[in-house]
Short mmCIF file of C-alpha atoms in Angstrom, two decimals:
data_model
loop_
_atom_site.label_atom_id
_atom_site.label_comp_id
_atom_site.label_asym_id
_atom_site.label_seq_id
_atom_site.Cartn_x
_atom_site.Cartn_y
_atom_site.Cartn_z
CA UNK S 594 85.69 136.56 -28.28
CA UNK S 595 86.40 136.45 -31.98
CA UNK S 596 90.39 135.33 -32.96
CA UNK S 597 92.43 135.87 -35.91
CA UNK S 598 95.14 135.23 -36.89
CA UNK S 599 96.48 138.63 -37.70
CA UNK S 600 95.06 141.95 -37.26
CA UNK S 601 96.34 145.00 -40.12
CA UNK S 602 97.00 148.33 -38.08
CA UNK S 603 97.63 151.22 -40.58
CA UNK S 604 100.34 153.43 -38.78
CA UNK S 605 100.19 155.71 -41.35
CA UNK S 606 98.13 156.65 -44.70
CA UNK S 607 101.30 158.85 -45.89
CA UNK S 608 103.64 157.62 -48.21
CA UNK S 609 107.20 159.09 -49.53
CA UNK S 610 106.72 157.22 -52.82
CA UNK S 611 103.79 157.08 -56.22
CA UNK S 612 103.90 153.99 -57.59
CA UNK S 613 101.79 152.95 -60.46
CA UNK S 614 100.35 149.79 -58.80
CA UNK S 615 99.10 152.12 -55.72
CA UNK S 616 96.12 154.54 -56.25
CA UNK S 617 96.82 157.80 -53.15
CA UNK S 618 94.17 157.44 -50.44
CA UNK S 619 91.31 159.75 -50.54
CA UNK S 620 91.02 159.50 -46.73
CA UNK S 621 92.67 162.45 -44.63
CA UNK S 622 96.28 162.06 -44.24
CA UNK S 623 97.24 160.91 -41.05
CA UNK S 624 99.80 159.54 -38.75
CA UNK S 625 98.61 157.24 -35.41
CA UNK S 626 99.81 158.93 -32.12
CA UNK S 627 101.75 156.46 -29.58
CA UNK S 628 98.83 156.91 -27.58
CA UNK S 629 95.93 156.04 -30.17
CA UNK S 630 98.55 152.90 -30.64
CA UNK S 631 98.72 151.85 -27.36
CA UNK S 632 94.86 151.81 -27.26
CA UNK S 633 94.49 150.06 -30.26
CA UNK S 634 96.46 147.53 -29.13
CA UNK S 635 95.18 147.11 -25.58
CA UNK S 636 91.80 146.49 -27.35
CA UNK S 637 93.25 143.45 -29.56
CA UNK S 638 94.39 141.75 -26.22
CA UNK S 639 93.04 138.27 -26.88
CA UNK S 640 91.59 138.62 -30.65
CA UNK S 641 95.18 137.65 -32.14
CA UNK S 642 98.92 137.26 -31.61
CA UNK S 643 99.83 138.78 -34.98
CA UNK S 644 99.69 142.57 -35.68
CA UNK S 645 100.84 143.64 -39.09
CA UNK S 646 101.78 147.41 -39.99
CA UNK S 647 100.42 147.97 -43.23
CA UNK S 648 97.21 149.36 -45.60
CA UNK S 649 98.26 152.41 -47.11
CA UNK S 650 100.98 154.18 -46.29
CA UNK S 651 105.01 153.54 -45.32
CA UNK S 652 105.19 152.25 -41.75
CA UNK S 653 108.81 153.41 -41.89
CA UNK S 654 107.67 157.13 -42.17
CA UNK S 655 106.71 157.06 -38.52
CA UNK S 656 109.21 158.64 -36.41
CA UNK S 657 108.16 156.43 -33.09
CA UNK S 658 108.64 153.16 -35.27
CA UNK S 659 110.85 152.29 -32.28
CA UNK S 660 108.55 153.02 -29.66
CA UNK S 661 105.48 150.84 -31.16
CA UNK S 662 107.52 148.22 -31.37
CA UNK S 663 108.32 147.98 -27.68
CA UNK S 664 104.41 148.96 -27.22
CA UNK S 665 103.72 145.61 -29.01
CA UNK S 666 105.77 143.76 -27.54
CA UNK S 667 104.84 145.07 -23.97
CA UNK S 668 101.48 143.09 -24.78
CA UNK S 669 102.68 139.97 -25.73
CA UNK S 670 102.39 140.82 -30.17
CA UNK S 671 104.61 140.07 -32.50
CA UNK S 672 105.04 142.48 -35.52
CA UNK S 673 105.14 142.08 -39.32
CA UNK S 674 105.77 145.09 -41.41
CA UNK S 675 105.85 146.12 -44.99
CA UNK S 676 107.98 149.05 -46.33
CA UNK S 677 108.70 150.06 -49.65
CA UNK S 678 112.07 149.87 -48.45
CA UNK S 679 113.50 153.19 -49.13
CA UNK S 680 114.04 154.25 -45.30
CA UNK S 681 115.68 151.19 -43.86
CA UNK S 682 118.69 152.88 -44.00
CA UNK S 683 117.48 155.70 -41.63
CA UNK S 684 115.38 153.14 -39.80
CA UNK S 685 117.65 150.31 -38.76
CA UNK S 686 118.49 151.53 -35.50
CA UNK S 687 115.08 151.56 -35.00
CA UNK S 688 114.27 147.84 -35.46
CA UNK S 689 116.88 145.99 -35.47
CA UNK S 690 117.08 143.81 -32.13
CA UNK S 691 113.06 144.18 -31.22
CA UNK S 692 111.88 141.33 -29.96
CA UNK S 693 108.32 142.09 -31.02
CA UNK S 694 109.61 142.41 -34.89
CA UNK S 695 108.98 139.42 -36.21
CA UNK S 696 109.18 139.73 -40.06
CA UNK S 697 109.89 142.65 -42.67
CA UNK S 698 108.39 142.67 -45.91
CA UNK S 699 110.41 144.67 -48.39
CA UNK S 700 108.12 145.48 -51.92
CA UNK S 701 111.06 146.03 -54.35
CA UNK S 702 108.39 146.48 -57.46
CA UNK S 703 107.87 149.70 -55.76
CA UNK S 704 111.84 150.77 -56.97
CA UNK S 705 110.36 150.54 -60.65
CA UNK S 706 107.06 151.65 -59.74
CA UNK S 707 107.71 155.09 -58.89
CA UNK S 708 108.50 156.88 -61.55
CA UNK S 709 111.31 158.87 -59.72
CA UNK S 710 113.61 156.41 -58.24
CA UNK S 711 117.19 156.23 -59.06
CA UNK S 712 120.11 154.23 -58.08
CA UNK S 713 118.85 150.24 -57.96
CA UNK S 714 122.24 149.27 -56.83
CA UNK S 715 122.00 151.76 -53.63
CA UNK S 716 118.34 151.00 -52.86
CA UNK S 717 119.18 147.21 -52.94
CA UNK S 718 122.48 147.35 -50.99
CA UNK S 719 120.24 149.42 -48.41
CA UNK S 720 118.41 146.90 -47.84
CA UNK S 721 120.79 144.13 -47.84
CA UNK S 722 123.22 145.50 -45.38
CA UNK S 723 119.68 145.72 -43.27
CA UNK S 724 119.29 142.52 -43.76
CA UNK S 725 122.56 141.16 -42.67
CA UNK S 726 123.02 142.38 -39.64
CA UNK S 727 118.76 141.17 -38.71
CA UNK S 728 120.28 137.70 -39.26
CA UNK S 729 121.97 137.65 -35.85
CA UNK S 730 117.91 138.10 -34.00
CA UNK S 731 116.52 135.56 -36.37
CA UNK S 732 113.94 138.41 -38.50
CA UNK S 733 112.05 136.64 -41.16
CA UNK S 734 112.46 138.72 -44.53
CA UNK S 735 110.26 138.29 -47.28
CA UNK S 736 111.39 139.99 -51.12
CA UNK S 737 108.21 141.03 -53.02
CA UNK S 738 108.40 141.22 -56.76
CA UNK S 739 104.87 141.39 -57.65
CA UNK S 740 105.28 143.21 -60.39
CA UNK S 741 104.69 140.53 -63.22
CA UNK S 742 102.23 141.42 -66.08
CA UNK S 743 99.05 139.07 -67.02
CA UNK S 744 100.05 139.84 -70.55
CA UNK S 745 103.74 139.24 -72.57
CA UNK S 746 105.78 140.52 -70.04
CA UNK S 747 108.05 143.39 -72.12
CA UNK S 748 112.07 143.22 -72.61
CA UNK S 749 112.05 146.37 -70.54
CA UNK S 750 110.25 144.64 -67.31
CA UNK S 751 112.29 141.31 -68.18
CA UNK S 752 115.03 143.46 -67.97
CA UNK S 753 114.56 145.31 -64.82
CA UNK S 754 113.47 142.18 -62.92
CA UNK S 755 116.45 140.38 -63.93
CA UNK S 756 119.05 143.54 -62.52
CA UNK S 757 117.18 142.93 -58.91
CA UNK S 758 117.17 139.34 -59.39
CA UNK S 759 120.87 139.35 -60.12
CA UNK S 760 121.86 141.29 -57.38
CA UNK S 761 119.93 138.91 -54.89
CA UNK S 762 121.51 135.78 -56.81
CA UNK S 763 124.84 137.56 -56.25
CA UNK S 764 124.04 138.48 -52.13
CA UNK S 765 123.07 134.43 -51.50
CA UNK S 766 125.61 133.06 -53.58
CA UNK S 767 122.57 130.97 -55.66
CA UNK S 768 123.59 128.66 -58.10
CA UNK S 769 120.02 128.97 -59.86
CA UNK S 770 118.43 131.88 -61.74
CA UNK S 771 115.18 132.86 -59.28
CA UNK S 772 113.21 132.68 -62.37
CA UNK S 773 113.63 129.20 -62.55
CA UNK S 774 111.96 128.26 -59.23
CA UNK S 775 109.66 130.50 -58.19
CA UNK S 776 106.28 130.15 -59.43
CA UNK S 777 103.77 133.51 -59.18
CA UNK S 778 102.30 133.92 -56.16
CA UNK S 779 104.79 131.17 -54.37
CA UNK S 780 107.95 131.94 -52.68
CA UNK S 781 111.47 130.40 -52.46
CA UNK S 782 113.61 130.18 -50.05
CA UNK S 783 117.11 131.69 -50.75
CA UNK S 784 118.61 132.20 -47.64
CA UNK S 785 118.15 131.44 -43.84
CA UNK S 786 115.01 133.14 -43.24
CA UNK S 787 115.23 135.00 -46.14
CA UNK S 788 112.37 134.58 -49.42
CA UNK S 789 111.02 136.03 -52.37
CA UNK S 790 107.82 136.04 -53.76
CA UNK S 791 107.00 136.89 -57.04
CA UNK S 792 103.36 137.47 -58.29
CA UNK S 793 101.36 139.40 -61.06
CA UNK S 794 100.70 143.24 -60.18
CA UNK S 795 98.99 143.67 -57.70
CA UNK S 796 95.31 145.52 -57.95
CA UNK S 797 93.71 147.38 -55.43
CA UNK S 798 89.84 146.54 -55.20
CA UNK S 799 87.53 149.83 -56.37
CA UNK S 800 83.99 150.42 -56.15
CA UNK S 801 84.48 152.05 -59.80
CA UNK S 802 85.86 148.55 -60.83
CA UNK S 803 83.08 146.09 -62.85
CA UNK S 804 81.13 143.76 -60.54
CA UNK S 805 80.77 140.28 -61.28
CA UNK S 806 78.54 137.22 -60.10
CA UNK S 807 79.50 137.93 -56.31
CA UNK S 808 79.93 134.31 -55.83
CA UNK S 809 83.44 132.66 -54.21
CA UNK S 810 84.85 132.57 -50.73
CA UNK S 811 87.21 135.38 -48.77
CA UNK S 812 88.97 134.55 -45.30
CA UNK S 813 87.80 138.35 -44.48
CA UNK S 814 87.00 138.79 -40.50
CA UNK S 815 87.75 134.81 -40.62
CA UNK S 816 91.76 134.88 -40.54
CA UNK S 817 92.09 138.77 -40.41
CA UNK S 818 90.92 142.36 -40.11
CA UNK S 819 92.14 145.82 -40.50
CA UNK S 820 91.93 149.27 -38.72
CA UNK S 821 92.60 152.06 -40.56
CA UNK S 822 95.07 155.22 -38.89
CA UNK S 823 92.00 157.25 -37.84
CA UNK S 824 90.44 153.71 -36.16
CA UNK S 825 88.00 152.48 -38.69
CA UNK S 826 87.46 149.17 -38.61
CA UNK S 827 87.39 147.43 -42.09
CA UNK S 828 87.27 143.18 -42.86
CA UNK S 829 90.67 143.23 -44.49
CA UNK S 830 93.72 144.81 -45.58
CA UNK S 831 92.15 145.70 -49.35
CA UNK S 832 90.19 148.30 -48.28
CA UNK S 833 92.23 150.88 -48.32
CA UNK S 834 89.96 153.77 -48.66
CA UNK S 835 87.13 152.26 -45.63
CA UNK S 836 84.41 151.68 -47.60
CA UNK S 837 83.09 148.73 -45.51
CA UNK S 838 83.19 150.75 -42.41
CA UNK S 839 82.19 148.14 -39.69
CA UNK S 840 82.70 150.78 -37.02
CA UNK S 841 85.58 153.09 -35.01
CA UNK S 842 87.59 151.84 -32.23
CA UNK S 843 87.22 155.13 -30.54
CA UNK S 844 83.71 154.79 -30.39
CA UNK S 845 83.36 151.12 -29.54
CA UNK S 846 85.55 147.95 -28.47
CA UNK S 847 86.84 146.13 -30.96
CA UNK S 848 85.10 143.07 -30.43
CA UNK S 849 81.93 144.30 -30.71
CA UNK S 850 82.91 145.79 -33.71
CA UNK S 851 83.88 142.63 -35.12
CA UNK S 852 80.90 140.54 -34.38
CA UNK S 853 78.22 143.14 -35.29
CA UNK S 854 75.37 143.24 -37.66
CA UNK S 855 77.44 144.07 -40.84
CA UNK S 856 80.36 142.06 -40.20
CA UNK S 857 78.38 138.65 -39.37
CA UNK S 858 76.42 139.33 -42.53
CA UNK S 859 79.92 139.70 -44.60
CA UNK S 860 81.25 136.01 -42.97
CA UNK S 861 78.03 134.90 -43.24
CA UNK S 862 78.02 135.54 -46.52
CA UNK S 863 80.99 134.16 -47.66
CA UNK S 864 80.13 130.72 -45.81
CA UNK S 865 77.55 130.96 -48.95
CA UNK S 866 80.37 131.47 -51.16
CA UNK S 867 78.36 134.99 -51.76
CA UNK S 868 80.04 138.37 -51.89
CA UNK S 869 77.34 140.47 -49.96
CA UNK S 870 79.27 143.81 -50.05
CA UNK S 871 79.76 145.99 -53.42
CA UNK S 872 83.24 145.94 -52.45
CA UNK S 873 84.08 142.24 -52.40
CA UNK S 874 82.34 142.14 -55.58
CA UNK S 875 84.42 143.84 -57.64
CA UNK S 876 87.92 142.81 -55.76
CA UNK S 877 90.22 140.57 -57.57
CA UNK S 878 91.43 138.81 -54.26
CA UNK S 879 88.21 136.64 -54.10
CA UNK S 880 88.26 135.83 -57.83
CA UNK S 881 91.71 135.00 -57.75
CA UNK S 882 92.16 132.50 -54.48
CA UNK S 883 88.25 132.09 -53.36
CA UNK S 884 86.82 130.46 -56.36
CA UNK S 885 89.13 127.54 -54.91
CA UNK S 886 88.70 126.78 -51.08
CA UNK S 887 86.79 124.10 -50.74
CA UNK S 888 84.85 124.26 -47.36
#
């Protein structure tokens, strides 16, 4: 029986927001029934310990939030999820105090991502009054900021970063400006359990996207996999739209999913330091982190 160390479970492919950074799914809209959920995760009994809520779509949008929790934890997982962050208010109820909840990733580039949103103070405070009262069941919280530009980042973006910045450096009583310690794609700690990561923009892989040499490593179906809301089974948490479609949960078990034909060829690959799917070939993760692991 393959292992990893997390497995991706897209609750939803809906999303209350439009940010820049995130191209809207092509794939039907959907939301995963308790039931589908439950399945899902009676299949992943034994392949991990580690189920994370998130591809496309805001976990937080799902009205039974609550009630997958306790489904998780009924088997033994522990849950990570990321929100954009703009529900927690209506949501706490919902998570705080799950056992199975084991960290919350809030994306606060996505405030100054969507072109609509309005009120920074109240969208951080939201979150921050969240993340108060978490402290008493030990939740890990991770800030995102990956919002930095590869170019001269502008006055305006400077500008907008440092109002969230400020307001965290205010809630943790920091005597440093963020700035100064983090380093992208590295977090610091500024609280108990509590970090932030920045990192450049982030940039979802396309097959319309120019291909390269193929060559570098990916932890793909090694550390993790991903099942999209309508059970397609894809190697990792880029693939938003299922173009490596390795198979469907509802038509066969999960772990023979994961160690068929097309999926040993894609680790396989890799252990080559070769990108054998169009995909991986034009995604940014490999170029960025696999060009460096030294096997």
């Amino acid at each position: 029986m393959k292992t990893f160390k997390k497995v991706y479970i897209e609750i939803t492919s809906v999303c209350n927001l439009a940010c820049s950074f995130c191209p809207p799914t092509l794939r039907t809209k959907g939301m995963i029934k308790l039931e589908q959920f439950e399945k899902t995760l009676d299949q992943l009994v034994g392949h991990t310990k580690y189920i994370y809520l998130h591809v496309k779509g805001e976990p937080l949008l799902h009205n039974r939030i609550d009630q997958l929790l306790d489904a998780a934890h009924a088997r033994g997982f522990k849950v990570n999820i990321t929100t954009n962050g703009t529900l927690i208010k209506k949501n706490r109820h919902k998570l705080l105090g799950k056992p199975a909840l084991r960290q919350v990733n809030f994306s606060l580039h996505s405030f100054d991502g969507h072109e609509g949103s309005e009120n920074r103070e109240k969208y951080l405070e939201d979150i921050l009054e969240f993340v108060r009262d978490s402290r008493e069941y030990n939740t890990i919280i991770s800030y995102r900021l990956w919002n930095l530009q590869r170019d001269e980042q502008t006055d305006v973006d400077r500008r907008k970063n440092r109002e969230t910045l400020e307001i965290l450096e205010n809630e943790y009583n920091l005597d440093f400006r963020i700035e100064e310690r983090v380093e992208p794609g590295k977090g610091v700690k500024i609280g108990k359990n509590v970090y932030l990561n920045q990192d450049h923009e982030f940039r979802w892989p396309s097959l319309l996207a120019p291909e390269d040499k193929g060559k570098g490593f990916c932890h793909a179906l090694r550390s993790h996999a991903a099942i999209l809301v309508d059970g397609t089974v894809v190697p990792c948490c880029l693939d938003g739209e299922g173009v490596i479609n390795l198979g469907n949960i509802h038509d066969q078990k999960f772990g023979d999913i994961v160690d068929g034909e097309r999926a040993n060829n894609l680790v396989e690959g890799f252990s080559r330091r070769e990108a054998v799917e169009e995909l991986c070939r034009k995604c940014g993760y490999r170029q960025k982190f696999g060009m460096e692991m030294d096997w």
